[in-house]
Amino acid sequence: MVTGLSVLRCPACGQQLESSADRCPLCEIQLGDDPITGDDLTPYARAHAQGRRGWSGMVAWVWSAGAGRLKHLALMRSSAASRRFARVNVLLFALGVALSQLSVVGWKWVYPQTHSDGAEASANPTGAGWFQVASIPRSMTLERGADVPSDLWWNPAQSLIAVPLAGVLALFMIWWVGMLTRTGAAWFHRRPYRKQQRLAAAIQYSAAWVVPLLAAFVVLALRPIAYVGTIARWRWCPSDHAFLILAAILGGLGVTLWWFWLVRLGATAPAATRARVIAFLALGVPVLAVAGASAWWYGKEHALAPIFDLLGLRFS
């Protein structure tokens, strides 16, 4: 225990204590012993043990966590409940990533082309499975200019191949980032704390910040509305830029809040190792996330290209 000017505090979480206390009321460690972690006592763990649903409540619990709750959560070991919560959110994340590919893969804009004699030519796909979704009359293409698309084509086979592939790769990516985050958080604690499983459950519960990303993925999946509206010249429809900006705001908000929550979580580490843990969560985790996202993107692109070539699904 640490005392200062008659104030008694828990050596593990810093909670102020009564002089006669033999156990911390916040993290429940036995005073007088070395700080140790405890079982998962979150609302989700209790609901899981009783066979009740508690996902939405746990998301709100994580989002609203103050300093005291974070200190309490940081001393909980990984449990069946925390692992299940993380798995559910990881699956939702992968589903959202897969859904977003419906607006990314399989679409082809065609711009007005001209023959050498100046007559207008049309571009038609030579690959299999392409459907013309929307077009404008050829008489209007000259009015709109060569930099404005005249036709929109879609290949459902390409989209249906990309969706599961992107989802599976997203599962591997988020598993890799999560595993390295937990391992790094444990390793950056100084040696006396490394086997105590500090932050283990908390990092798994941080998957609650996937929810804003799901909203971003849904917005991305709706982008074809803007595609068709542009070609068909609807009186009004959201522009593709509007969809992208809204998705960026939602996704950026989710990632930023997740990162800030992890930094606050790092501040609950013991004073002797706090700076190391905060440095890893503040600097190392973003590097891992960017590396994982880059690996996902390049892996997906390099996997799809030969598949489309093999099946003859290229546009031209």
XYZ file of C-alpha atoms in Angstrom:
316
model
C 0.000 0.000 0.000
C 1.026 3.569 -0.627
C 0.328 6.361 1.842
C 0.712 10.086 1.515
C -0.470 12.781 3.906
C -2.822 10.356 5.688
C -4.365 9.216 2.350
C -4.301 5.462 1.841
C -4.580 4.153 -1.730
C -4.705 0.750 -3.411
C -1.275 -0.143 -4.867
C -2.897 -1.661 -7.955
C -5.595 0.790 -9.074
C -5.078 3.868 -6.891
C -8.507 3.742 -5.235
C -8.656 5.687 -1.946
C -9.052 3.305 1.007
C -10.184 3.345 4.587
C -7.398 2.765 7.080
C -9.018 -0.466 8.264
C -9.623 -1.917 4.798
C -8.138 -5.313 4.053
C -9.420 -5.480 0.467
C -9.762 -2.824 -2.255
C -13.475 -2.125 -2.893
C -12.803 -1.333 -6.573
C -10.423 -4.001 -7.857
C -10.873 -6.393 -4.897
C -7.221 -7.305 -4.448
C -6.135 -8.446 -1.011
C -4.191 -5.602 0.571
C -0.778 -6.462 1.864
C -0.172 -8.877 -1.025
C 1.385 -8.115 -4.373
C -1.190 -6.594 -6.772
C -2.911 -9.368 -8.691
C -5.575 -9.489 -11.330
C -9.030 -10.912 -10.732
C -11.878 -12.631 -12.498
C -14.090 -10.977 -15.080
C -16.827 -9.170 -13.150
C -18.284 -7.084 -15.969
C -22.037 -6.900 -16.646
C -21.494 -8.967 -19.788
C -19.706 -11.703 -17.826
C -22.596 -11.903 -15.373
C -25.132 -11.988 -18.214
C -23.097 -14.642 -20.015
C -22.934 -16.810 -16.881
C -26.711 -16.549 -16.473
C -27.466 -17.246 -20.136
C -28.810 -13.738 -20.749
C -28.129 -11.343 -23.591
C -25.875 -8.472 -22.695
C -24.106 -7.345 -25.845
C -25.709 -3.924 -26.250
C -25.439 -3.181 -22.559
C -21.741 -4.058 -22.574
C -21.130 -1.807 -25.573
C -22.677 1.098 -23.655
C -20.730 0.100 -20.518
C -17.421 0.240 -22.409
C -18.261 3.505 -24.170
C -19.159 5.244 -20.907
C -16.230 3.908 -18.853
C -14.687 6.521 -16.579
C -11.285 6.378 -14.913
C -12.492 4.224 -12.014
C -14.207 1.716 -14.267
C -11.137 1.482 -16.489
C -8.922 0.768 -13.474
C -11.337 -1.939 -12.419
C -11.500 -3.426 -15.920
C -7.719 -3.328 -16.391
C -7.255 -5.841 -13.564
C -9.627 -8.445 -14.986
C -8.159 -11.501 -16.634
C -9.367 -12.766 -19.997
C -12.467 -14.923 -19.613
C -14.875 -16.983 -21.671
C -17.211 -13.970 -21.664
C -14.594 -11.455 -22.830
C -13.418 -13.818 -25.569
C -17.002 -14.374 -26.737
C -17.687 -10.634 -26.795
C -14.555 -10.077 -28.871
C -15.475 -12.893 -31.286
C -18.969 -11.497 -31.835
C -17.627 -8.034 -32.605
C -14.842 -9.357 -34.820
C -17.401 -11.323 -36.844
C -19.538 -8.187 -37.159
C -16.479 -6.260 -38.316
C -15.644 -8.892 -40.946
C -19.265 -8.913 -42.111
C -19.188 -5.134 -42.462
C -15.945 -5.248 -44.443
C -17.425 -7.899 -46.732
C -20.611 -5.889 -47.204
C -18.658 -2.779 -48.179
C -17.100 -4.654 -51.100
C -20.470 -4.734 -52.856
C -19.825 -1.133 -53.879
C -16.105 -1.499 -54.583
C -15.616 -4.616 -56.692
C -17.524 -5.444 -59.876
C -18.397 -1.916 -61.048
C -17.117 -0.312 -64.223
C -17.610 3.231 -65.478
C -17.458 3.720 -69.246
C -16.585 7.107 -70.723
C -17.446 8.323 -74.235
C -14.980 7.177 -76.865
C -14.482 8.280 -80.449
C -13.269 6.641 -83.611
C -10.471 8.199 -85.597
C -13.072 9.829 -87.894
C -14.686 11.592 -84.909
C -17.752 9.359 -84.688
C -18.706 8.214 -81.190
C -17.928 4.626 -80.204
C -19.232 2.558 -77.311
C -17.203 0.319 -75.012
C -18.710 -3.096 -74.348
C -17.172 -5.732 -72.098
C -15.542 -8.789 -73.574
C -15.556 -10.664 -70.249
C -18.432 -12.781 -68.984
C -21.139 -11.767 -66.542
C -21.366 -8.010 -67.145
C -24.722 -6.230 -67.029
C -25.420 -2.670 -68.071
C -27.025 -1.023 -65.039
C -27.554 2.482 -66.410
C -26.661 4.618 -69.420
C -27.535 7.920 -71.018
C -28.638 8.455 -74.623
C -25.717 8.724 -77.002
C -26.987 12.106 -78.177
C -26.338 13.493 -74.682
C -22.769 12.307 -74.283
C -21.287 15.113 -76.347
C -23.217 17.662 -74.284
C -21.854 16.307 -71.012
C -18.246 16.021 -72.184
C -15.769 13.176 -72.456
C -14.896 13.330 -68.759
C -18.458 12.397 -67.704
C -19.329 8.663 -67.740
C -21.962 7.506 -70.216
C -22.478 3.903 -69.049
C -22.362 1.937 -65.820
C -21.728 -1.824 -65.837
C -21.875 -4.321 -62.990
C -20.554 -7.854 -62.699
C -22.408 -9.722 -59.900
C -19.967 -12.643 -60.119
C -17.042 -10.374 -59.274
C -18.907 -8.908 -56.304
C -19.982 -12.322 -55.004
C -16.383 -13.558 -55.160
C -14.986 -10.448 -53.480
C -17.457 -10.424 -50.571
C -16.473 -13.713 -48.852
C -12.789 -13.302 -49.721
C -12.699 -9.825 -48.167
C -14.553 -11.067 -45.089
C -12.203 -14.013 -44.494
C -9.118 -11.844 -44.957
C -10.612 -9.282 -42.555
C -11.014 -12.026 -39.943
C -7.335 -12.934 -40.246
C -6.331 -9.278 -40.149
C -8.313 -8.349 -37.043
C -7.214 -11.564 -35.285
C -3.578 -10.709 -36.041
C -3.921 -7.118 -34.807
C -5.788 -8.204 -31.664
C -3.289 -10.949 -30.828
C -0.286 -8.633 -31.246
C -2.035 -5.904 -29.233
C -2.634 -8.235 -26.282
C 0.867 -9.707 -26.520
C 2.471 -6.283 -26.796
C 0.477 -4.861 -23.886
C 1.648 -7.738 -21.686
C 5.274 -7.526 -22.856
C 5.550 -3.747 -22.369
C 4.684 -4.156 -18.710
C 7.832 -4.540 -16.655
C 8.820 -8.083 -15.786
C 7.063 -8.370 -12.395
C 3.686 -7.600 -14.016
C 3.906 -9.593 -17.251
C 2.269 -12.790 -16.026
C -0.644 -11.083 -14.283
C -2.773 -10.773 -17.462
C -3.312 -7.051 -16.928
C -5.457 -5.418 -19.639
C -6.258 -8.852 -21.131
C -10.034 -8.696 -20.763
C -10.086 -4.920 -21.313
C -8.462 -5.166 -24.739
C -10.982 -7.810 -25.761
C -13.862 -5.620 -24.556
C -12.424 -2.691 -26.536
C -13.961 -4.428 -29.558
C -17.103 -2.494 -28.600
C -15.719 0.365 -30.703
C -16.376 -1.710 -33.829
C -19.964 -0.401 -33.853
C -19.211 3.005 -35.483
C -17.183 1.165 -38.113
C -20.207 -0.983 -38.929
C -22.164 2.176 -39.695
C -19.346 3.313 -41.990
C -19.390 -0.008 -43.844
C -23.157 0.229 -44.367
C -22.735 3.704 -45.867
C -20.047 2.385 -48.220
C -22.313 -0.451 -49.307
C -24.950 2.103 -50.370
C -22.634 3.901 -52.794
C -24.227 2.288 -55.908
C -27.179 4.611 -55.315
C -24.875 7.475 -56.260
C -23.481 5.504 -59.200
C -26.885 4.949 -60.772
C -28.138 8.424 -59.925
C -25.167 10.019 -61.673
C -25.726 8.126 -64.917
C -29.536 8.291 -64.862
C -29.483 11.997 -64.005
C -31.941 11.690 -61.156
C -33.327 14.992 -59.974
C -31.546 14.470 -56.661
C -29.388 11.792 -55.129
C -26.426 11.861 -52.732
C -23.132 12.143 -54.554
C -20.447 9.510 -54.276
C -18.300 12.058 -52.448
C -21.065 12.499 -49.860
C -21.121 8.745 -49.184
C -17.331 8.650 -48.886
C -17.168 11.655 -46.568
C -19.890 10.291 -44.272
C -18.190 6.874 -44.167
C -14.836 8.527 -43.407
C -16.366 10.528 -40.552
C -18.009 7.470 -38.994
C -14.982 5.251 -39.473
C -12.550 7.895 -38.283
C -14.679 8.554 -35.219
C -14.747 4.870 -34.296
C -11.000 4.366 -34.776
C -10.087 7.562 -32.909
C -12.318 6.788 -29.931
C -10.972 3.213 -29.785
C -7.391 4.535 -29.797
C -8.132 7.156 -27.132
C -9.875 4.535 -24.971
C -6.785 2.299 -25.183
C -4.505 5.191 -24.193
C -6.730 5.868 -21.168
C -6.572 2.164 -20.387
C -2.772 2.284 -20.495
C -2.828 5.042 -17.890
C -4.213 2.517 -15.379
C -0.966 0.506 -15.401
C 1.230 0.626 -12.282
C 3.320 3.804 -12.066
C 6.589 1.902 -12.518
C 5.532 0.612 -15.942
C 2.862 3.101 -17.015
C 4.944 5.092 -19.526
C 5.980 1.925 -21.402
C 2.409 0.652 -21.671
C 1.002 4.014 -22.770
C 3.745 4.348 -25.409
C 2.850 0.984 -26.899
C -0.899 1.584 -26.916
C -0.561 5.152 -28.227
C 2.102 4.501 -30.893
C 2.500 0.785 -31.448
C -1.163 -0.149 -31.822
C -1.839 2.383 -34.647
C 1.174 0.990 -36.509
C -0.212 -2.533 -36.115
C -3.659 -1.393 -37.300
C -2.277 0.363 -40.386
C -0.060 -2.623 -41.200
C -3.017 -4.981 -40.854
C -5.287 -2.831 -43.035
C -2.576 -2.511 -45.698
C -1.955 -6.255 -45.696
C -5.707 -6.842 -46.060
C -6.026 -4.432 -48.992
C -3.025 -5.677 -50.971
C -3.827 -9.288 -50.189
C -7.377 -8.872 -51.453
C -6.314 -7.099 -54.649
C -3.609 -9.629 -55.473
C -5.943 -12.553 -54.791
C -8.850 -11.235 -56.889
C -6.893 -10.373 -60.039
C -5.839 -13.940 -60.967
C -9.281 -15.314 -60.015
C -11.021 -12.892 -62.380
C -8.522 -13.680 -65.134
C -8.996 -17.413 -64.675
C -12.794 -17.146 -64.837
C -12.789 -14.662 -67.735
C -14.574 -11.950 -65.738
C -12.400 -9.016 -66.762
C -14.223 -6.122 -68.393
C -11.960 -6.060 -71.419
